[in-house]
Short mmCIF file of C-alpha atoms in Angstrom, two decimals:
data_model
loop_
_atom_site.label_atom_id
_atom_site.label_comp_id
_atom_site.label_asym_id
_atom_site.label_seq_id
_atom_site.Cartn_x
_atom_site.Cartn_y
_atom_site.Cartn_z
CA UNK A 1 153.93 138.75 123.52
CA UNK A 2 150.24 138.00 123.14
CA UNK A 3 147.78 136.10 124.71
CA UNK A 4 145.43 135.40 122.05
CA UNK A 5 142.10 133.68 122.07
CA UNK A 6 139.74 132.80 119.34
CA UNK A 7 138.05 135.32 117.30
CA UNK A 8 135.32 133.31 115.86
CA UNK A 9 131.86 133.72 117.24
CA UNK A 10 130.61 130.29 118.11
CA UNK A 11 126.67 129.43 118.54
CA UNK A 12 125.69 126.02 119.70
CA UNK A 13 122.20 124.99 118.70
CA UNK A 14 121.70 121.87 120.97
CA UNK A 15 118.91 119.47 119.98
CA UNK A 16 117.25 117.94 123.32
CA UNK A 17 119.02 117.64 126.76
CA UNK A 18 122.75 117.63 126.95
CA UNK A 19 124.41 115.34 129.45
CA UNK A 20 128.19 115.65 129.74
CA UNK A 21 129.67 114.31 126.94
CA UNK A 22 132.39 113.41 124.65
CA UNK A 23 133.21 116.00 121.75
CA UNK A 24 132.44 113.67 119.15
CA UNK A 25 128.88 112.87 120.87
CA UNK A 26 128.51 116.62 121.14
CA UNK A 27 129.29 117.06 117.23
CA UNK A 28 126.51 114.35 116.72
CA UNK A 29 123.89 115.88 118.92
CA UNK A 30 124.82 119.83 117.77
CA UNK A 31 125.25 122.22 115.08
CA UNK A 32 128.26 124.56 115.20
CA UNK A 33 127.42 127.49 113.20
CA UNK A 34 130.45 129.81 113.17
CA UNK A 35 130.31 133.46 111.98
CA UNK A 36 133.18 135.10 109.78
CA UNK A 37 136.08 136.51 112.13
CA UNK A 38 135.14 139.59 113.62
CA UNK A 39 138.48 141.37 113.39
CA UNK A 40 141.74 141.08 110.93
CA UNK A 41 140.63 137.92 108.88
CA UNK A 42 141.19 138.14 105.06
CA UNK A 43 137.62 136.21 105.09
CA UNK A 44 135.80 138.47 106.58
CA UNK A 45 132.52 140.26 105.33
CA UNK A 46 130.11 142.71 106.38
CA UNK A 47 127.73 140.25 108.18
CA UNK A 48 127.02 141.79 111.23
CA UNK A 49 126.22 140.30 114.56
CA UNK A 50 122.67 141.41 114.15
CA UNK A 51 122.38 139.27 110.98
CA UNK A 52 123.41 136.21 112.86
CA UNK A 53 120.90 136.97 115.72
CA UNK A 54 117.86 137.24 112.42
CA UNK A 55 119.53 133.85 111.51
CA UNK A 56 119.04 132.34 115.03
CA UNK A 57 115.39 133.56 115.43
CA UNK A 58 114.34 132.26 111.77
CA UNK A 59 116.28 128.93 113.05
CA UNK A 60 114.78 128.02 116.35
CA UNK A 61 112.89 125.18 114.98
CA UNK A 62 114.68 122.40 112.70
CA UNK A 63 115.01 118.62 111.95
CA UNK A 64 118.50 117.16 113.00
CA UNK A 65 120.84 117.46 109.62
CA UNK A 66 122.04 114.36 107.94
CA UNK A 67 126.05 113.24 108.43
CA UNK A 68 126.81 115.11 104.86
CA UNK A 69 125.25 118.18 106.48
CA UNK A 70 127.40 117.81 109.84
CA UNK A 71 130.58 116.91 107.52
CA UNK A 72 130.13 120.57 105.55
CA UNK A 73 129.58 122.27 108.81
CA UNK A 74 132.32 121.01 109.98
CA UNK A 75 134.70 121.93 107.18
CA UNK A 76 133.15 125.42 107.41
CA UNK A 77 134.22 125.60 110.97
CA UNK A 78 137.63 124.76 110.09
CA UNK A 79 137.95 127.11 107.46
CA UNK A 80 136.51 129.99 109.25
CA UNK A 81 132.95 130.21 107.81
CA UNK A 82 131.89 132.32 104.74
CA UNK A 83 128.56 134.42 104.49
CA UNK A 84 127.39 132.21 101.63
CA UNK A 85 127.54 128.86 103.13
CA UNK A 86 126.35 129.94 106.46
CA UNK A 87 123.34 131.72 104.72
CA UNK A 88 122.54 128.40 102.70
CA UNK A 89 122.19 126.34 105.73
CA UNK A 90 118.58 124.48 105.09
CA UNK A 91 116.53 124.52 108.29
CA UNK A 92 113.46 122.47 107.32
CA UNK A 93 110.27 122.81 109.47
CA UNK A 94 109.43 120.64 112.08
CA UNK A 95 109.62 121.23 116.04
CA UNK A 96 111.85 118.27 117.00
CA UNK A 97 114.53 120.24 118.60
CA UNK A 98 115.52 123.65 119.73
CA UNK A 99 117.85 126.29 120.56
CA UNK A 100 118.86 125.81 124.05
CA UNK A 101 122.26 127.49 124.57
CA UNK A 102 124.29 130.42 122.76
CA UNK A 103 128.06 130.50 123.70
CA UNK A 104 130.39 133.33 122.71
CA UNK A 105 134.11 133.59 122.79
CA UNK A 106 135.05 137.15 124.56
CA UNK A 107 138.29 138.84 123.63
CA UNK A 108 138.37 140.20 119.95
CA UNK A 109 134.89 138.47 119.47
CA UNK A 110 132.47 140.69 121.76
CA UNK A 111 134.69 143.27 122.03
CA UNK A 112 138.12 144.76 120.86
CA UNK A 113 140.81 143.44 123.15
CA UNK A 114 143.93 145.74 122.01
CA UNK A 115 141.83 148.89 122.89
CA UNK A 116 140.52 147.86 126.09
CA UNK A 117 144.08 146.49 127.50
CA UNK A 118 145.53 149.71 126.19
CA UNK A 119 143.05 151.79 128.33
CA UNK A 120 143.73 149.69 131.41
CA UNK A 121 147.51 149.90 130.85
CA UNK A 122 146.86 153.74 130.84
CA UNK A 123 144.70 153.89 133.79
CA UNK A 124 147.34 151.67 135.86
CA UNK A 125 150.17 154.11 134.36
CA UNK A 126 148.09 157.11 136.17
CA UNK A 127 147.50 155.00 139.65
CA UNK A 128 151.41 154.55 140.05
CA UNK A 129 151.79 158.29 139.04
CA UNK A 130 149.33 159.33 141.61
CA UNK A 131 151.14 157.08 144.00
CA UNK A 132 154.10 158.76 143.36
CA UNK A 133 155.93 155.61 142.27
CA UNK A 134 159.24 156.17 140.22
CA UNK A 135 158.44 154.44 137.01
CA UNK A 136 161.44 154.79 134.48
CA UNK A 137 159.57 152.37 132.24
CA UNK A 138 156.06 151.37 131.77
CA UNK A 139 154.75 147.93 133.58
CA UNK A 140 154.25 146.41 129.86
CA UNK A 141 158.08 146.78 129.35
CA UNK A 142 158.97 144.94 132.54
CA UNK A 143 156.34 142.37 131.84
CA UNK A 144 158.21 141.74 128.47
CA UNK A 145 161.51 141.10 130.49
CA UNK A 146 160.15 139.05 133.08
CA UNK A 147 158.84 136.84 130.36
CA UNK A 148 162.16 136.27 128.55
CA UNK A 149 163.88 135.76 131.72
CA UNK A 150 161.56 133.03 132.82
CA UNK A 151 159.14 131.73 130.26
CA UNK A 152 158.56 128.46 132.15
CA UNK A 153 157.12 130.62 135.35
CA UNK A 154 154.48 132.06 132.88
CA UNK A 155 153.76 129.01 130.62
CA UNK A 156 153.71 126.19 132.45
CA UNK A 157 152.90 124.08 129.77
CA UNK A 158 156.61 124.67 128.62
CA UNK A 159 158.04 123.11 131.79
CA UNK A 160 158.56 119.72 129.98
CA UNK A 161 158.94 121.11 126.48
CA UNK A 162 162.08 123.60 124.78
CA UNK A 163 161.02 126.78 125.74
CA UNK A 164 161.87 128.14 122.20
CA UNK A 165 160.06 125.70 120.38
CA UNK A 166 157.60 126.66 118.16
CA UNK A 167 154.80 125.47 120.37
CA UNK A 168 155.82 128.21 122.86
CA UNK A 169 153.84 130.70 121.02
CA UNK A 170 150.65 128.62 121.27
CA UNK A 171 150.85 128.08 124.91
CA UNK A 172 148.81 129.88 127.12
CA UNK A 173 150.47 132.87 129.39
CA UNK A 174 149.62 133.65 133.09
CA UNK A 175 149.50 137.37 132.31
CA UNK A 176 147.93 137.85 135.86
CA UNK A 177 150.79 136.49 137.57
CA UNK A 178 153.26 138.21 135.30
CA UNK A 179 151.42 141.43 135.54
CA UNK A 180 151.46 141.12 139.42
CA UNK A 181 155.26 140.30 139.11
CA UNK A 182 155.92 143.40 136.78
CA UNK A 183 154.38 145.70 139.29
CA UNK A 184 156.31 144.05 142.30
CA UNK A 185 159.37 144.77 140.26
CA UNK A 186 159.02 148.10 139.83
CA UNK A 187 158.28 148.93 143.50
CA UNK A 188 161.20 146.94 144.53
CA UNK A 189 163.94 147.94 141.87
CA UNK A 190 162.99 151.49 141.49
CA UNK A 191 160.82 152.53 144.78
CA UNK A 192 163.02 150.61 147.44
CA UNK A 193 160.05 148.55 148.71
CA UNK A 194 160.32 145.55 150.59
CA UNK A 195 158.96 142.17 148.94
CA UNK A 196 155.87 142.04 150.98
CA UNK A 197 155.20 145.57 150.57
CA UNK A 198 155.62 145.23 146.92
CA UNK A 199 153.33 142.25 146.85
CA UNK A 200 150.54 144.22 148.71
CA UNK A 201 150.97 147.09 146.63
CA UNK A 202 150.95 144.96 143.41
CA UNK A 203 147.44 143.16 144.26
CA UNK A 204 146.01 146.69 144.79
CA UNK A 205 147.45 147.81 141.76
CA UNK A 206 146.38 144.67 139.77
CA UNK A 207 142.59 145.49 141.20
CA UNK A 208 142.79 149.33 139.45
CA UNK A 209 144.41 147.62 136.38
CA UNK A 210 141.34 144.99 136.33
CA UNK A 211 138.60 147.61 136.87
CA UNK A 212 139.73 149.81 134.57
CA UNK A 213 140.01 147.14 131.79
CA UNK A 214 136.18 146.05 132.53
CA UNK A 215 135.19 149.77 132.57
CA UNK A 216 136.64 150.38 128.97
CA UNK A 217 135.07 147.20 127.31
CA UNK A 218 131.48 149.06 126.58
CA UNK A 219 133.43 151.78 124.82
CA UNK A 220 135.15 149.04 122.54
CA UNK A 221 132.20 146.74 121.99
CA UNK A 222 132.51 145.17 118.28
CA UNK A 223 129.94 146.40 115.85
CA UNK A 224 125.91 145.38 116.65
CA UNK A 225 127.09 143.33 119.64
CA UNK A 226 124.54 144.48 121.93
CA UNK A 227 121.64 144.41 119.51
CA UNK A 228 122.46 140.97 118.74
CA UNK A 229 122.52 139.79 122.49
CA UNK A 230 119.26 141.45 122.98
CA UNK A 231 117.96 139.48 120.11
CA UNK A 232 119.17 136.33 121.73
CA UNK A 233 117.53 137.16 124.88
CA UNK A 234 114.18 137.33 123.41
CA UNK A 235 114.42 133.75 122.01
CA UNK A 236 112.20 130.89 123.74
CA UNK A 237 112.70 127.80 123.88
CA UNK A 238 109.85 125.10 123.61
CA UNK A 239 109.76 124.33 127.33
CA UNK A 240 109.05 128.08 127.83
CA UNK A 241 112.60 128.87 129.23
CA UNK A 242 114.65 131.42 127.82
CA UNK A 243 117.96 130.60 125.88
CA UNK A 244 120.87 130.41 127.90
CA UNK A 245 123.58 132.95 126.70
CA UNK A 246 126.90 132.12 127.80
CA UNK A 247 130.99 132.67 127.36
CA UNK A 248 133.67 130.45 126.75
CA UNK A 249 137.11 131.98 126.99
CA UNK A 250 140.83 131.14 127.89
CA UNK A 251 141.07 135.09 129.40
CA UNK A 252 140.01 136.20 132.28
CA UNK A 253 137.68 138.83 131.38
CA UNK A 254 134.38 138.73 133.78
CA UNK A 255 131.35 139.89 131.44
CA UNK A 256 129.47 140.21 134.89
CA UNK A 257 131.66 143.24 135.47
CA UNK A 258 130.72 144.90 132.19
CA UNK A 259 128.53 147.30 132.92
#
């Protein structure tokens, strides 16, 4: 059971002010640049985050693309992007628009998620051991058992669906709730805790896990991530303001906690 997030790197080059708008309107007013996938894709290339940054710096000013270009970029997005295609995008002279916002996915884009989660799981196991908790099996194992027993609890989207349908694999999993429930289950089943006592302990243990997760992220950054972000931070908009850097993710990592 895995809670996956998109592994593509998204950079939005916004033309002019951006009021709240529909997706179709946003497509007409922006250019979506998608790099090759960072991890595990057959289409992956050696294009680094640094080269992405260089691409941005050389493309701050450009005229809006024609509809044919937009269609080609959208096709590139759906196909995962190819280095040659991205590099061939023609940005003409003319300061009629500017980069305003650069957004990234987090898990398996800026850092390697499996290594980060593994490190946090180990930290949780050490914490439980230090608390003299009896743990015949790892919390991750209990999580799998609880999920199989009650998928609707951890995948609310499945309440009105067949939990065994193929769409189940694509539905978001409430991993925070699942992990807390698993810790609580360990303390009730194997350590004779009362329910409220186990709930309080699970909250404390989850805090330990979360902190360990964020602490592990810097050791598992994707290649050239820091230099890429540094390059983007140096970009200036035409109004003199800095380019905004943001995160779009369906996970619960908090980049503000990454030191």
